[in-house]
XYZ file of C-alpha atoms in Angstrom:
469
model
C -29.907 100.343 27.451
C -32.922 99.797 29.445
C -35.760 97.470 27.851
C -38.720 98.540 27.315
C -41.905 97.110 29.154
C -44.560 95.897 27.100
C -48.189 97.213 27.359
C -51.101 94.971 25.339
C -53.536 97.349 24.221
C -56.815 95.573 22.735
C -59.858 97.475 21.336
C -61.877 97.039 18.195
C -61.724 101.006 17.422
C -58.232 101.815 15.713
C -58.372 105.161 16.839
C -58.711 104.803 19.890
C -55.423 102.141 20.471
C -53.707 105.154 18.443
C -54.894 107.441 21.226
C -53.095 105.200 23.388
C -49.958 104.251 21.573
C -49.506 107.881 20.952
C -49.040 108.803 24.607
C -47.348 105.272 25.620
C -44.655 104.600 23.248
C -42.346 106.542 24.011
C -41.582 104.765 27.135
C -43.224 101.608 26.384
C -43.150 98.994 23.638
C -46.775 98.802 22.339
C -48.705 95.115 21.311
C -52.048 95.944 19.685
C -55.002 93.565 19.163
C -58.887 94.397 18.123
C -60.756 92.083 20.251
C -60.705 89.301 23.019
C -59.535 86.445 21.204
C -56.207 88.103 20.508
C -56.245 89.721 23.554
C -55.338 85.616 24.713
C -53.241 84.759 21.883
C -51.194 87.960 22.268
C -50.891 87.795 25.938
C -49.796 83.968 25.727
C -47.195 85.199 22.878
C -45.520 88.159 24.464
C -46.025 88.060 27.962
C -46.630 91.573 27.898
C -45.863 93.526 31.486
C -49.501 94.932 31.444
C -52.933 94.704 29.255
C -55.194 97.827 28.713
C -58.199 96.227 27.227
C -62.142 97.828 26.126
C -65.050 95.373 27.485
C -67.285 96.102 24.075
C -65.460 94.190 21.497
C -66.498 91.312 18.640
C -65.776 87.591 18.993
C -64.792 87.549 22.812
C -65.844 90.856 24.644
C -62.860 92.411 27.264
C -65.102 90.385 30.181
C -64.620 86.902 28.723
C -61.252 87.524 27.041
C -60.216 88.631 31.253
C -61.770 85.671 32.732
C -59.928 83.407 30.850
C -56.404 85.399 31.296
C -56.945 85.241 34.953
C -57.707 81.940 34.960
C -54.339 80.526 33.259
C -51.289 80.390 35.440
C -48.839 82.130 32.543
C -50.946 85.260 32.286
C -53.025 85.507 35.880
C -50.554 87.819 37.462
C -50.270 90.319 34.469
C -52.276 93.437 35.809
C -54.884 93.998 33.340
C -57.005 97.309 33.085
C -60.536 97.289 31.332
C -62.419 100.680 29.702
C -65.803 100.904 29.976
C -68.260 103.634 29.421
C -68.749 105.903 32.471
C -72.495 105.170 32.718
C -72.129 100.886 32.819
C -71.656 100.020 35.985
C -72.745 96.825 35.866
C -69.906 96.170 33.180
C -67.630 97.577 35.943
C -68.681 95.265 38.830
C -68.716 92.134 36.385
C -65.153 92.715 35.060
C -64.044 93.322 38.595
C -65.149 89.968 39.883
C -63.893 88.483 36.738
C -60.202 89.390 37.863
C -59.421 92.681 36.463
C -56.732 95.250 38.858
C -58.545 98.075 37.479
C -61.000 99.767 35.238
C -60.859 103.470 33.504
C -64.412 105.124 32.172
C -64.803 106.622 28.588
C -64.042 108.801 27.509
C -60.741 108.793 29.030
C -58.624 111.395 30.635
C -54.738 110.940 29.441
C -52.957 112.062 32.530
C -55.876 109.540 34.134
C -54.550 106.820 32.139
C -50.680 107.544 32.502
C -50.959 107.526 36.328
C -52.753 104.530 35.980
C -50.354 102.960 34.092
C -47.134 103.872 35.654
C -48.839 102.624 39.180
C -49.085 99.161 37.905
C -45.762 99.015 36.310
C -44.314 100.226 39.322
C -45.720 98.279 41.897
C -43.461 94.944 41.886
C -40.707 97.463 42.530
C -42.333 98.767 45.237
C -42.020 95.895 47.385
C -38.453 95.671 46.862
C -37.806 97.426 50.632
C -40.783 95.502 52.605
C -40.209 92.692 55.456
C -41.677 89.284 54.758
C -44.226 89.931 57.680
C -45.782 93.332 55.770
C -45.874 91.582 53.017
C -48.058 88.889 54.621
C -49.618 91.629 56.037
C -50.569 93.220 52.649
C -51.691 89.954 51.286
C -53.985 88.981 54.051
C -55.647 92.664 54.061
C -56.218 92.488 50.457
C -57.871 89.385 50.703
C -59.894 89.991 53.955
C -61.268 93.597 52.726
C -62.028 92.115 48.785
C -64.830 90.132 50.724
C -66.266 92.758 52.181
C -68.762 94.784 50.395
C -69.601 97.449 53.153
C -67.145 100.337 52.836
C -67.298 101.463 56.836
C -66.453 98.098 57.382
C -63.342 98.195 55.111
C -62.240 101.606 56.500
C -62.102 100.057 59.986
C -60.694 97.035 59.230
C -57.764 98.525 57.413
C -57.057 101.085 60.444
C -57.116 98.279 63.041
C -54.773 96.137 60.970
C -52.481 99.394 60.462
C -52.355 99.579 63.918
C -51.250 96.267 64.512
C -48.913 95.612 62.409
C -46.590 98.715 62.872
C -45.031 100.940 65.275
C -47.940 104.058 65.449
C -49.826 105.745 67.913
C -52.901 106.380 65.258
C -54.198 105.337 62.077
C -57.087 107.550 60.614
C -59.346 107.919 57.307
C -60.624 110.817 56.919
C -63.313 112.067 54.370
C -64.784 115.382 52.868
C -68.296 115.698 53.284
C -70.791 117.628 50.899
C -70.703 120.386 53.278
C -66.852 120.542 53.014
C -66.716 119.266 56.900
C -63.551 117.229 57.495
C -64.546 113.850 59.525
C -62.728 111.399 61.008
C -64.624 108.129 59.294
C -62.450 105.515 60.922
C -59.604 105.456 63.460
C -58.053 102.505 65.857
C -58.761 104.546 68.821
C -62.541 105.508 67.875
C -65.790 103.362 68.531
C -66.964 101.506 65.416
C -70.029 103.916 65.315
C -68.351 107.311 66.147
C -67.362 109.636 63.209
C -65.390 113.048 64.431
C -65.291 116.448 62.817
C -61.990 118.023 62.404
C -61.518 121.922 62.839
C -59.306 122.190 60.092
C -57.338 124.402 61.606
C -55.536 122.243 63.789
C -54.424 120.030 61.069
C -52.533 121.813 58.621
C -51.022 118.653 57.434
C -54.261 117.596 56.313
C -55.111 121.053 54.695
C -51.851 120.937 52.700
C -52.397 117.709 51.462
C -55.911 118.440 50.535
C -55.001 121.680 48.402
C -52.005 120.000 46.713
C -53.840 116.211 46.574
C -49.916 115.073 47.152
C -48.490 112.509 50.099
C -47.517 115.163 53.234
C -44.800 113.601 55.343
C -44.201 115.716 58.783
C -40.768 114.061 60.093
C -40.494 116.116 63.522
C -43.958 117.833 64.685
C -42.654 120.035 66.738
C -39.951 121.732 64.737
C -41.310 121.446 61.034
C -42.360 124.798 59.764
C -45.507 123.736 58.503
C -46.894 122.937 62.063
C -45.952 126.167 63.417
C -49.251 127.315 63.918
C -50.356 124.575 66.015
C -46.924 124.276 67.830
C -48.765 124.470 71.632
C -51.109 121.474 70.676
C -48.556 119.519 69.208
C -46.516 119.757 72.606
C -48.660 117.477 74.076
C -48.627 114.995 71.706
C -47.416 111.723 72.080
C -46.127 111.133 68.355
C -43.235 112.902 66.513
C -43.794 112.442 62.679
C -47.200 112.161 60.403
C -47.861 110.692 56.816
C -51.195 112.116 55.148
C -51.808 110.107 51.509
C -54.686 111.338 49.752
C -57.234 108.527 48.513
C -58.186 109.751 45.440
C -58.494 107.024 42.958
C -61.997 107.752 41.380
C -62.372 110.313 43.303
C -65.974 110.903 41.389
C -66.762 107.145 42.661
C -65.527 106.951 45.929
C -65.257 110.464 47.031
C -62.067 112.000 48.776
C -60.364 110.009 51.743
C -56.909 110.408 53.452
C -55.233 107.672 55.548
C -53.866 109.765 58.073
C -50.970 107.576 60.194
C -48.761 109.108 63.456
C -45.356 107.535 65.081
C -43.684 108.251 68.058
C -40.395 106.698 65.740
C -37.858 109.220 66.903
C -36.209 109.449 63.479
C -39.485 110.290 61.596
C -41.451 108.235 58.684
C -39.374 105.306 57.660
C -39.086 104.158 54.015
C -40.608 101.161 55.653
C -43.907 102.805 56.762
C -43.878 104.997 53.881
C -44.410 102.225 51.252
C -46.824 100.366 53.659
C -48.694 103.578 53.491
C -49.003 103.982 50.095
C -49.444 100.782 49.719
C -52.426 100.434 51.790
C -53.791 103.568 50.288
C -53.824 102.232 47.093
C -55.379 98.348 48.339
C -58.102 101.245 49.951
C -58.479 103.049 46.590
C -59.594 100.054 45.164
C -61.160 98.378 47.750
C -64.128 101.147 48.256
C -64.149 101.563 45.015
C -65.665 97.964 44.354
C -67.513 98.354 47.115
C -69.216 101.197 46.498
C -70.080 100.183 43.375
C -71.481 97.114 44.087
C -73.566 98.710 47.100
C -74.811 101.370 43.781
C -75.787 98.081 41.920
C -77.761 96.626 44.989
C -79.681 100.107 45.147
C -80.423 100.218 41.943
C -81.310 96.422 41.451
C -83.082 96.697 44.958
C -84.916 99.984 43.267
C -85.878 98.589 40.339
C -87.170 95.508 41.818
C -89.319 97.892 43.876
C -90.531 99.902 41.154
C -91.928 96.412 39.643
C -94.467 95.575 42.362
C -95.689 99.671 42.577
C -98.279 101.371 41.022
C -96.410 104.376 39.205
C -99.156 106.616 39.732
C -100.190 105.844 43.231
C -97.197 104.467 44.695
C -98.933 101.879 46.275
C -98.092 97.859 45.777
C -99.757 97.033 42.367
C -102.581 94.271 41.579
C -99.962 91.655 40.733
C -98.114 92.107 44.023
C -101.274 92.154 45.591
C -102.247 88.528 44.983
C -98.255 87.748 45.708
C -98.641 89.045 49.129
C -102.359 87.817 49.911
C -101.677 84.242 48.752
C -98.464 84.525 51.471
C -100.447 86.398 54.164
C -103.509 83.886 53.877
C -100.830 80.407 53.861
C -99.828 82.137 57.310
C -102.850 82.874 58.548
C -103.736 79.454 57.981
C -100.903 78.160 59.208
C -100.774 79.723 62.698
C -104.711 80.431 63.049
C -104.250 83.914 63.033
C -107.024 86.172 61.577
C -106.516 87.803 58.102
C -108.570 90.836 57.128
C -108.948 92.454 53.382
C -110.479 95.789 52.584
C -111.936 96.744 49.360
C -112.986 100.180 48.262
C -113.866 101.917 44.846
C -114.705 105.829 44.104
C -118.274 106.791 43.544
C -118.756 108.056 40.342
C -115.206 108.461 39.188
C -116.611 108.005 35.684
C -118.475 111.568 36.174
C -115.028 113.296 37.852
C -113.119 112.096 34.609
C -115.721 113.479 31.951
C -116.300 116.705 34.000
C -112.704 117.541 34.717
C -110.892 115.587 32.520
C -108.076 112.041 32.880
C -105.549 114.537 34.290
C -107.845 115.721 37.225
C -108.988 112.158 37.893
C -105.146 111.045 38.272
C -104.760 113.678 40.916
C -107.691 112.373 42.779
C -106.374 108.719 42.416
C -102.709 110.144 43.741
C -104.250 111.849 46.558
C -106.175 109.242 47.380
C -103.296 106.792 47.323
C -101.315 109.195 49.872
C -104.439 109.506 52.113
C -104.699 105.438 52.590
C -101.097 105.566 53.057
C -101.432 107.746 55.743
C -104.390 105.775 57.465
C -102.793 102.145 57.009
C -100.313 100.945 59.495
C -96.878 99.417 58.846
C -97.980 95.937 58.866
C -100.936 96.508 56.680
C -100.287 96.250 52.521
C -101.906 98.679 50.716
C -102.558 98.539 46.821
C -104.110 99.646 43.441
C -106.335 96.792 42.600
C -107.262 98.519 39.256
C -108.812 101.788 37.884
C -110.493 103.288 40.684
C -110.662 100.187 43.159
C -107.907 100.237 46.181
C -107.331 97.123 48.326
C -105.459 96.626 51.978
C -104.602 93.571 53.290
C -104.211 93.380 57.001
C -102.551 90.646 58.308
C -103.236 89.849 62.134
C -106.448 91.884 61.785
C -110.063 90.826 62.847
C -113.160 91.845 61.096
C -113.975 94.620 63.984
C -110.179 96.452 63.372
C -110.697 95.931 59.524
C -114.117 97.620 59.647
C -113.125 100.443 61.877
C -109.882 100.992 59.411
C -112.464 101.090 56.634
C -114.297 103.668 58.403
C -111.290 105.844 59.201
C -109.911 105.629 55.373
C -113.738 106.493 54.099
C -113.596 109.195 56.550
C -110.523 110.872 55.483
C -111.337 110.745 51.898
C -114.735 112.294 52.454
C -113.278 115.381 54.766
C -110.685 115.923 52.036
C -110.553 118.817 49.514
C -108.982 118.317 46.310
C -107.381 120.651 44.321
C -109.099 122.134 41.194
C -112.481 120.334 42.072
C -114.741 123.095 43.389
C -117.176 122.078 45.306
C -116.618 118.531 45.003
C -116.893 115.688 47.501
C -115.200 112.419 47.148
C -116.873 109.453 48.751
C -115.708 105.405 48.130
C -117.740 102.680 48.881
C -116.471 99.913 50.556
C -116.151 95.757 51.498
C -114.614 94.076 54.243
C -114.116 90.626 54.322
C -111.958 88.243 57.156
C -110.682 84.879 57.522
C -110.860 83.186 60.658
C -111.793 80.060 62.658
C -111.210 78.540 58.467
C -113.997 80.203 57.282
C -113.265 80.527 53.681
C -110.730 77.912 52.146
C -108.910 80.228 50.173
C -107.021 83.653 49.423
C -109.953 83.642 46.154
C -112.846 83.452 48.652
C -111.713 86.350 50.671
C -111.604 88.372 47.965
C -114.554 86.944 46.459
C -116.495 88.129 49.793
C -114.793 91.293 50.038
C -115.588 92.087 46.402
C -119.753 91.485 47.358
C -119.152 93.471 50.753
C -118.096 96.769 48.489
C -120.656 96.405 45.864
C -123.642 96.063 48.439
C -121.982 99.290 49.722
C -122.479 100.874 46.387
C -126.272 98.826 45.948
C -127.283 100.346 49.181
C -126.366 103.927 48.431
C -122.828 104.536 48.005
C -120.374 106.291 50.662
C -120.438 103.256 53.272
C -118.593 100.413 54.153
C -120.265 96.827 54.748
C -119.026 93.401 55.831
C -119.291 90.657 53.781
């Protein structure tokens, strides 16, 4: 009689433990825990073959418990799957960094759990027929791609390494894009930046794998009925067998990928090639998923950091970031004896616009002026909304004449602009210009005081003009 493999399920929700136990206890011996502390003690006591653990738990959460289990020589080799909320990508990333082998998102898909459990528990048996050099290869490629955060770099590394160790003519990773096109994303016989769009009618083995989401093996290209429709093309090929494996773990995260390997071996796809390709497909899925998660978290972090320095209405930099950048640019200008200019302007009689048309229309004016400033400013300029109806532009490496010209261009485009829902209104601005040159001022605050004086000089002399400080 076979001894059942042991699975430790750790979750503070009894209902969730019962759901998992219900679908797994027929084939596995189930051990239950309700928090991270119990996860550690039960793992040491029972040495389970697999741990399934929630992230959010009292006393010690799943990530903390994972970190401890993966640091202990007695428990570090036990496969560990974390459960986390679908929306909390940060937890996924932290969990993977803590050493988790996999994660599943809640609400759960029961068939996915069964498949994932099966994959982790069968993994040990799957290595039995591989050669020592294959195991070294798997270890090497796992370590290599685990450190890579660029998905395309992972794909390129996989196909190059696969082609290097196995007797194959071509190793490719294929993807389906949003338009439904089938694209070779990486291949050992393509340049790094090259992508190739495939005509699916010429690749019936890929089409079958796409439709079935199953591995497709063709052991005799010229005589396999699947390949009859492309017999003319296959006769010219220098290989005899093909294997196509879907890389579909967390398809919603990584998209749809397929590992396609073509071999010249006469007796078809060997058990060794089949197993190596399956294992590489699984390693690829994990690495791609991790890389894409890290990439998305980084993108989100960059987005929020960018939003923190932007004015919500105009999209220009905000008051605080303006001063941070002005201090940096003033320090740079002082160090390298380079000119630095400032332009300030505010909208003439803006209170009247708000009073007459309402603050909503006033906000639309500010937003439109923000776009106009962006359109005039150079790439090196730093435009900001200083506050209220005041705007500022930092102009690195720009002398007084250049700043004066830019201020006049801004004034002209605003004057020529027709503002929606402001019939007959002509918006004007009063501007000031100041310049740091030849150590004429001692600090960036002095530069601000000067440009402020210039702006109010324009106001006092009749508005709708530019004045130098």
